[in-house]
Tab-separated table of C-alpha atoms in Angstrom:
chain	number	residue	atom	x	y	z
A	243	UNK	CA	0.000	0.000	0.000
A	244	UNK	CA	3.128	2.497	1.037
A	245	UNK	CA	4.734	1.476	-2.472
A	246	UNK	CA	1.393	2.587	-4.206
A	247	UNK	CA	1.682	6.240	-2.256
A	248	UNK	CA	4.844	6.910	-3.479
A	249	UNK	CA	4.308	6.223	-6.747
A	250	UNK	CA	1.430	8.396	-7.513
A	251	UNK	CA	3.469	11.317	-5.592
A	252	UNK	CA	6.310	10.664	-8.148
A	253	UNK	CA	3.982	10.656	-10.908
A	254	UNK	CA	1.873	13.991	-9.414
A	255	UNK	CA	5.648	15.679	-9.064
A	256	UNK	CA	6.391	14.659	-13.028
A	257	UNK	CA	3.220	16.559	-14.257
A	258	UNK	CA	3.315	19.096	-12.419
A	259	UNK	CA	6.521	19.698	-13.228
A	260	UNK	CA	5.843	19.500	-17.077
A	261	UNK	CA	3.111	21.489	-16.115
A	262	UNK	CA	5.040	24.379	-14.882
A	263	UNK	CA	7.126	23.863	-17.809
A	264	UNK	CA	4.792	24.103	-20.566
A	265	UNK	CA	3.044	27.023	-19.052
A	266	UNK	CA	6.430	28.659	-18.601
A	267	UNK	CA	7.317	28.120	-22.720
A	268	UNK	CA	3.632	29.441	-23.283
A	269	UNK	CA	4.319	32.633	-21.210
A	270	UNK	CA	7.614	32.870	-23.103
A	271	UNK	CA	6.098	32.407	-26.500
A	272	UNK	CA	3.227	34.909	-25.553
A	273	UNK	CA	5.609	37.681	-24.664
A	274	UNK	CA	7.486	37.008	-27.886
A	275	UNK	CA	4.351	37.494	-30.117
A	276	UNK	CA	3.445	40.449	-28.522
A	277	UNK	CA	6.380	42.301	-28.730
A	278	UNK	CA	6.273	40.981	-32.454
A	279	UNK	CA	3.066	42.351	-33.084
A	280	UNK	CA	3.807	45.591	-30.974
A	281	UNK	CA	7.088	45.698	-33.160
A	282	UNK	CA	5.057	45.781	-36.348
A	283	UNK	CA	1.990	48.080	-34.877
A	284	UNK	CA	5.050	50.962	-34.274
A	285	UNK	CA	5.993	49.693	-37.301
A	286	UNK	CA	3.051	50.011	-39.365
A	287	UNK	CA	2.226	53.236	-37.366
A	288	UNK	CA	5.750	54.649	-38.756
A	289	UNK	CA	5.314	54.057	-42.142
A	290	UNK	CA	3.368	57.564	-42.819
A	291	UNK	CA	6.723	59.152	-41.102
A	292	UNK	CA	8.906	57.052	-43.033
A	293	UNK	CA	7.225	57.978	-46.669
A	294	UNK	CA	7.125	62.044	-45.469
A	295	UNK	CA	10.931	61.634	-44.310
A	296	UNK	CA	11.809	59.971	-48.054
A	297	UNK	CA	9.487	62.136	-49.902
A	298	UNK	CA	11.434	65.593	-47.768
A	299	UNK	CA	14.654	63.883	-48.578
A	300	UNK	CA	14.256	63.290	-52.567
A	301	UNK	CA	12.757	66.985	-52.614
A	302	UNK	CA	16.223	67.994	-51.342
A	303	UNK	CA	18.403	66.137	-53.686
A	304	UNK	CA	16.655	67.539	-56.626
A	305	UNK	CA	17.109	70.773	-54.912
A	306	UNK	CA	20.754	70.117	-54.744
A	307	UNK	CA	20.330	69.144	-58.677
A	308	UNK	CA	18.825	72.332	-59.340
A	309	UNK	CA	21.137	74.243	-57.171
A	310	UNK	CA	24.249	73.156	-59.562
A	311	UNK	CA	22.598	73.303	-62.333
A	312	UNK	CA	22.179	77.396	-61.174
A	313	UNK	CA	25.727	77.671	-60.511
A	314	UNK	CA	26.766	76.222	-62.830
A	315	UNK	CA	24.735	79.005	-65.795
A	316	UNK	CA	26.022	81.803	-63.399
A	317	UNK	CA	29.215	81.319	-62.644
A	318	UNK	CA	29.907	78.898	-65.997
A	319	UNK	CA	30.686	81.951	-68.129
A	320	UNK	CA	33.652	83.072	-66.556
A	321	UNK	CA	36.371	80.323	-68.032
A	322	UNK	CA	38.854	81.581	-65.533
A	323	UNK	CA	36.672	80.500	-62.455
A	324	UNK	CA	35.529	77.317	-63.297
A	325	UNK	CA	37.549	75.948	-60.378
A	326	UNK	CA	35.288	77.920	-58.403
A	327	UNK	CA	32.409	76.745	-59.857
A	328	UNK	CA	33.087	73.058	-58.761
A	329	UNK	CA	33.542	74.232	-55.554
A	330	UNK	CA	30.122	75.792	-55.227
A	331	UNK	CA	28.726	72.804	-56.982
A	332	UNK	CA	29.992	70.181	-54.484
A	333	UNK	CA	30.110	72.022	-51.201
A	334	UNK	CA	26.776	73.401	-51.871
A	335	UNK	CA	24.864	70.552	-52.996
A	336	UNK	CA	26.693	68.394	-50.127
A	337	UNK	CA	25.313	70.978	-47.592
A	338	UNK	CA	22.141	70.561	-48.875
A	339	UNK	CA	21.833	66.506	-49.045
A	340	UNK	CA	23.295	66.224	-45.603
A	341	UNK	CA	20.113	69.086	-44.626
A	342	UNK	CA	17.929	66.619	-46.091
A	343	UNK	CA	19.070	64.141	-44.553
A	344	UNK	CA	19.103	65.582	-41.065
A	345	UNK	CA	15.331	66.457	-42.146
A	346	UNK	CA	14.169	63.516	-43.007
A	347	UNK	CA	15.632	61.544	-39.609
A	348	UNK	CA	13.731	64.012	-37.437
A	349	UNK	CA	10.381	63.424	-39.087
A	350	UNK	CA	11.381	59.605	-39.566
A	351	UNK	CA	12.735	59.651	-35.909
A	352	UNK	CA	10.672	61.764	-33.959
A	353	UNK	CA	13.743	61.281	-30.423
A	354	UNK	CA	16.666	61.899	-33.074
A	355	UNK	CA	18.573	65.086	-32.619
A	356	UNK	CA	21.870	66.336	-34.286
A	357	UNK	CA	23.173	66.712	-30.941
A	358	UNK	CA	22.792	62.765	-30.603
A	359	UNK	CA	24.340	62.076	-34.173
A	360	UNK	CA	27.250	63.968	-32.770
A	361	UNK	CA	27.279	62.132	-29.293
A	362	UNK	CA	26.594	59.428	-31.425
A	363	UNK	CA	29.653	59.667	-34.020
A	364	UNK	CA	32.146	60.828	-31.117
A	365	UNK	CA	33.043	64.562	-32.945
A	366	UNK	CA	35.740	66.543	-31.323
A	367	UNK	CA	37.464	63.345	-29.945
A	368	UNK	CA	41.171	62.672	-29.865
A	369	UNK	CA	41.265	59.321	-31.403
A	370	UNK	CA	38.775	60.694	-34.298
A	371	UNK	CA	40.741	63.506	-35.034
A	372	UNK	CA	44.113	61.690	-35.482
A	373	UNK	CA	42.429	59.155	-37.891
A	374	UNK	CA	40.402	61.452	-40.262
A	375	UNK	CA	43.645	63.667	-39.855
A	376	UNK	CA	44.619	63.376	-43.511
A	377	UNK	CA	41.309	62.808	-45.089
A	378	UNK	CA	40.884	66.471	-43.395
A	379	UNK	CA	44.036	67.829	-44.418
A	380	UNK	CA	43.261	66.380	-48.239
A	381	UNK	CA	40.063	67.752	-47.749
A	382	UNK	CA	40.913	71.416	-46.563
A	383	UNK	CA	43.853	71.387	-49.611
A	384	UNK	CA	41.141	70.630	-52.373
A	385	UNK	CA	39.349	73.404	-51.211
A	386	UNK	CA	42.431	75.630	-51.322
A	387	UNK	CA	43.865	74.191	-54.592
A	388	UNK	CA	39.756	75.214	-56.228
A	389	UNK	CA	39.563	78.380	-54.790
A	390	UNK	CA	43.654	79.406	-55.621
A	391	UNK	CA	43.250	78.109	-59.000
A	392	UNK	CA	47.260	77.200	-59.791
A	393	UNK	CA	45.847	75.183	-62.855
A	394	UNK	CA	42.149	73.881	-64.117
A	395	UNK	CA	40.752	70.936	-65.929
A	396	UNK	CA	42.934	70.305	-68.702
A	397	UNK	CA	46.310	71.398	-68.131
A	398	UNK	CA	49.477	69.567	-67.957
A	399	UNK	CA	51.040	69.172	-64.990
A	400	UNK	CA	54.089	67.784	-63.445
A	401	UNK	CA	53.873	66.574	-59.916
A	402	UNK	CA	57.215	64.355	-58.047
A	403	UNK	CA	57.445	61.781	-60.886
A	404	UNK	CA	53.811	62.031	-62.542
A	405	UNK	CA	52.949	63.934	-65.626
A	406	UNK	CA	49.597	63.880	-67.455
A	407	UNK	CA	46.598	65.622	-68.140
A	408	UNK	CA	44.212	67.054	-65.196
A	409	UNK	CA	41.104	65.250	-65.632
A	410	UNK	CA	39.039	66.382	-62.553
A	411	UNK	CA	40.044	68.377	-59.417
A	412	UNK	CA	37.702	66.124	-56.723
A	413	UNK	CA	37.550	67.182	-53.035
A	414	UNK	CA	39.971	64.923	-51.530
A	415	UNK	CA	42.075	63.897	-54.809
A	416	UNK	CA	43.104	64.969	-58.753
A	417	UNK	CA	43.204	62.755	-60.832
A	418	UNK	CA	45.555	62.940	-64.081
A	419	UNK	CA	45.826	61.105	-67.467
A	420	UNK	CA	49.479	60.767	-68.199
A	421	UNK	CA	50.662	60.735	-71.812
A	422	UNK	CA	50.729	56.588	-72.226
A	423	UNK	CA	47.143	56.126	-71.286
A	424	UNK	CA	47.189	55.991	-67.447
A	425	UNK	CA	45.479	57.396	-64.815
A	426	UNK	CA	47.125	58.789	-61.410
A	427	UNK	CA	45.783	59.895	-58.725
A	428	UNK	CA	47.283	62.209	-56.844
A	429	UNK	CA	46.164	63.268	-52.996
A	430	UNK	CA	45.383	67.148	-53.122
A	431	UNK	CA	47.417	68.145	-49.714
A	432	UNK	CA	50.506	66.578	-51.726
A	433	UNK	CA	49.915	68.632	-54.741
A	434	UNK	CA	49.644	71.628	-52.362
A	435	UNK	CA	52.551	71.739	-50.350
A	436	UNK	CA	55.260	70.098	-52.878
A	437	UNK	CA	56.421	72.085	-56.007
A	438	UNK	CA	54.221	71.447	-58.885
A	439	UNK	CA	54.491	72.551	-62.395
A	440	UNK	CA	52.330	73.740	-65.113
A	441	UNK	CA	52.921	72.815	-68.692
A	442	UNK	CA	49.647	75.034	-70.018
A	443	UNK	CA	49.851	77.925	-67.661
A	444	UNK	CA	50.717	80.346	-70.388
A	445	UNK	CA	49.631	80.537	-74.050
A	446	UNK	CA	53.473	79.988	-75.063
A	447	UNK	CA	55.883	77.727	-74.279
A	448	UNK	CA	60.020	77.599	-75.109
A	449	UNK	CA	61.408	74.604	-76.915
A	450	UNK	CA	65.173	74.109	-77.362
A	451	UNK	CA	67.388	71.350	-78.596
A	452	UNK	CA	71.141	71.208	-79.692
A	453	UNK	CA	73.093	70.506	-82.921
A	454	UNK	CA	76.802	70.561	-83.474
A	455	UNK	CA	78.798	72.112	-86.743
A	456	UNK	CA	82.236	70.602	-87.498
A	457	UNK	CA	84.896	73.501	-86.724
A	458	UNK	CA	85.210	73.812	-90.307
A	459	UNK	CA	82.398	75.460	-90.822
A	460	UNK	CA	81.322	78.824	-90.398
A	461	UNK	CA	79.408	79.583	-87.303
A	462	UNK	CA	77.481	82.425	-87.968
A	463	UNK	CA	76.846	81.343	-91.692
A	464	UNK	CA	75.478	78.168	-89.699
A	465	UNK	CA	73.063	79.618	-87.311
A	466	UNK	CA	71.460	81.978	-89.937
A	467	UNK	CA	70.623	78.711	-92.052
A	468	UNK	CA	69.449	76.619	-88.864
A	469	UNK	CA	67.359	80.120	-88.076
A	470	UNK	CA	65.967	80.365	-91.285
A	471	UNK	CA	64.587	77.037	-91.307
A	472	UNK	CA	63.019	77.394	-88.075
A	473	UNK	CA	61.139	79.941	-88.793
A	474	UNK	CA	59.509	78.524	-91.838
A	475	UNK	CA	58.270	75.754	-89.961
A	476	UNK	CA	54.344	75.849	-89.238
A	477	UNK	CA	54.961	75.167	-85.592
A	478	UNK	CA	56.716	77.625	-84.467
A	479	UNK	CA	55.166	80.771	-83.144
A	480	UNK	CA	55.537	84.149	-84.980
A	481	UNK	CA	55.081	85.961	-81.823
A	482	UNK	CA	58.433	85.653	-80.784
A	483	UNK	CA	61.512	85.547	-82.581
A	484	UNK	CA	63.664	82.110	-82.552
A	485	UNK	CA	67.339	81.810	-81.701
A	486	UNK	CA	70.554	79.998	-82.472
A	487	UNK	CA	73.475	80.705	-80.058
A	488	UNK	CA	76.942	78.618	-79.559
A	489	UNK	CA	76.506	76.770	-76.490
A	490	UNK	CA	79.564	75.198	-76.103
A	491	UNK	CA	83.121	74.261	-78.205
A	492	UNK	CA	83.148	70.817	-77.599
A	493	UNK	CA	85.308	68.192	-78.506
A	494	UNK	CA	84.464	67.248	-81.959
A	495	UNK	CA	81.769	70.140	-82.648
A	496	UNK	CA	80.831	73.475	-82.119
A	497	UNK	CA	77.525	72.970	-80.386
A	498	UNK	CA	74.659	75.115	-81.325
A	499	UNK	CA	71.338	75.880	-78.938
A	500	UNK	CA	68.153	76.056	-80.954
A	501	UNK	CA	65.293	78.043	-79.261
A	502	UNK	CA	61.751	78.795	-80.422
A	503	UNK	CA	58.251	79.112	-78.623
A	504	UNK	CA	55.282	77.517	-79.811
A	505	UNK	CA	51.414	78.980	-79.122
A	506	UNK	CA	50.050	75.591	-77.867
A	507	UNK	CA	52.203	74.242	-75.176
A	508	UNK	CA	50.404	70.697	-74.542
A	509	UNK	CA	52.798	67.640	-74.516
A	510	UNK	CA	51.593	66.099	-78.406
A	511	UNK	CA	52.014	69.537	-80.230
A	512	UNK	CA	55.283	69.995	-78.176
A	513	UNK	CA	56.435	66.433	-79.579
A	514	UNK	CA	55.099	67.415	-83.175
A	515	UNK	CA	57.126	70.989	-82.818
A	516	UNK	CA	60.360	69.262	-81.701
A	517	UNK	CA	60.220	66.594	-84.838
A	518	UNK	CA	59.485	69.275	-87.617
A	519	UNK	CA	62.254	71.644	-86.560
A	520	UNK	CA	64.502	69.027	-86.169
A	521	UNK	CA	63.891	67.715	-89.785
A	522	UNK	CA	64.376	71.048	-91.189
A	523	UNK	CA	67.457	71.646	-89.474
A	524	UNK	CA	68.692	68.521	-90.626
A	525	UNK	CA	67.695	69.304	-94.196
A	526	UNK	CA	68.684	72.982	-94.160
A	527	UNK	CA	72.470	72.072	-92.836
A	528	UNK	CA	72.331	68.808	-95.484
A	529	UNK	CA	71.757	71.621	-98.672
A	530	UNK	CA	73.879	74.174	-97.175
A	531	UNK	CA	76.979	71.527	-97.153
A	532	UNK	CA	77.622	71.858	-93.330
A	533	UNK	CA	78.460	69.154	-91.423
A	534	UNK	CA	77.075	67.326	-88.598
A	535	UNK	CA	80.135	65.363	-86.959
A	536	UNK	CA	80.047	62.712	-85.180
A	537	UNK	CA	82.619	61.593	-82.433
A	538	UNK	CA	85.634	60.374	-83.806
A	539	UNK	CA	88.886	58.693	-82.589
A	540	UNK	CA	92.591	59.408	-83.722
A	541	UNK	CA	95.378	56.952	-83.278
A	542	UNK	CA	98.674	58.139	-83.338
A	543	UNK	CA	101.655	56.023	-83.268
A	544	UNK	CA	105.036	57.575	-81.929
A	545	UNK	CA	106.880	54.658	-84.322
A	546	UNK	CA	106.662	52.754	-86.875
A	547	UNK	CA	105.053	49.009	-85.965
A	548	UNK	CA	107.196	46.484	-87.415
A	549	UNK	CA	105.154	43.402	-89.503
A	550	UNK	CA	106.504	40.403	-90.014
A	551	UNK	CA	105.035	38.979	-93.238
A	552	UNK	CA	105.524	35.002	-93.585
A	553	UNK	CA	105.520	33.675	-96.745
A	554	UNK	CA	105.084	30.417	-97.990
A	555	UNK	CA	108.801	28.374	-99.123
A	556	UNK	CA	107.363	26.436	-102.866
């Protein structure tokens, strides 16, 4: 009879412990549906917010459309600003995207404040300064290098071992085409605090290159030849007179300096200046019988060498 008792307690223990368990799942599963469904009720109640806050934000981006599209038919006219003009274009319609933005979060997000975004992003800190240090620094030179203007879309530059064509001046970088077909890009505090040059700065540009005379000939009978032929080539500006002067009496020619300008001073009518002056000069010293030497060397033998010929016995 005792053996009976204690086996219906045991079995009275067992259910009510799957009792408790089952109704403790249930609970848990309850509470998980309802925050589910409150998630999509806040949800569902947000959606009005969410369609204002896009609507207010695409409104602003084709404000910022229209905005460059205004600078640009103001301030496009003026050639020698257009450096400016990007400026406007890309700070302004920046400003005015990150408004929207801003904007749209406070009607999306009724709690969000800038002040939070700030808290949020850690602005002003130590460790955020030092690593947006040079993205800053790049940032703060593009500005500079747009508003100073020390060359535009579409000059050639030379910057450390680079050379190319600008292609576009961007905030944080320029990027160049260089003469073979690549592009470079080149961080904008580099190109403002190392020594940079500009191929296209002015409307005329010096070439030079040097020929040598045999001593034979006479010099000043060769440069008016090798200036004569410069000047009728097509290349060569008219705006400023050519020269030939004796650079140096070297060892086995009197070496001449030829100088002219041209009006276009890009790299391929450079190259196309350089090879139609050259052929000229060539041709104009070949019909004029002076000479172009070339190095030579002299033996000279103090005595006479002594041969010893061997001849065959029949």
């Amino acid at each position: 009879m005792a053996q009976s008792v204690d086996a219906a307690s045991v079995v009275d223990t067992i259910n009510n412990n799957v009792s408790e368990k089952v109704t403790q799942k249930v609970s848990e599963y309850q509470i998980m549906t309802a925050s589910a469904q409150q998630m999509v009720k806040d949800l569902t109640a947000r959606v009005p917010y969410l369609v204002v806050a896009f609507v207010v934000f695409v409104l602003f981006w084709l404000f910022s459309i229209i905005f460059k599209k205004a600078v640009t038919k103001i301030l496009g006219r003026r050639k020698r600003h257009q450096n400016l003009v990007t400026v406007f274009r890309r700070i302004g319609s920046a400003l005015i995207l990150f408004l929207g933005f801003m904007v749209a979060m406070i009607i999306a997000v009724p709690s969000f404040t800038p002040a939070k975004l700030i808290g949020g992003l850690g602005i002003g800190s130590v460790a955020i300064g030092f690593a947006f240090k040079d993205i800053f620094q790049n940032l703060l030179s593009g500005i500079l290098l747009l508003l100073s203007e020390p060359f535009r879309i579409g000059d050639q530059i030379i910057s450390g071992n680079f050379e190319g064509t600008v292609e576009d001046i961007q905030i944080r970088a320029t990027t160049i085409r260089t003469y073979d077909g690549r592009r470079v890009v080149i961080p904008n505090s580099q190109l403002y605090t190392t020594p940079m040059m500009v191929n296209t700065a002015y409307s005329q540009r010096r070439l030079d290159f040097d020929v040598g005379i045999g001593y034979e000939n006479d010099i000043e009978h060769a440069q008016q030849v090798i200036l004569k032929a410069v000047q009728n080539a097509s290349t060569v500006s008219h705006l400023a007179k050519p020269l030939v002067i004796t650079k140096a009496l070297a060892d086995s020619s009197v070496v001449l300096t030829v100088l002219w300008f041209i009006e276009d001073g890009t790299q391929a009518n450079r190259v196309a200046s350089i090879n139609e002056v050259m052929i000229l000069v060539k041709r104009a010293l070949d019909d004029a019988k002076i000479s172009i030497p070339f190095p030579i060397t002299t033996l000279e033998v103090n005595r006479p060498l002594a041969l010893e010929i061997q001849r065959d016995e029949p």
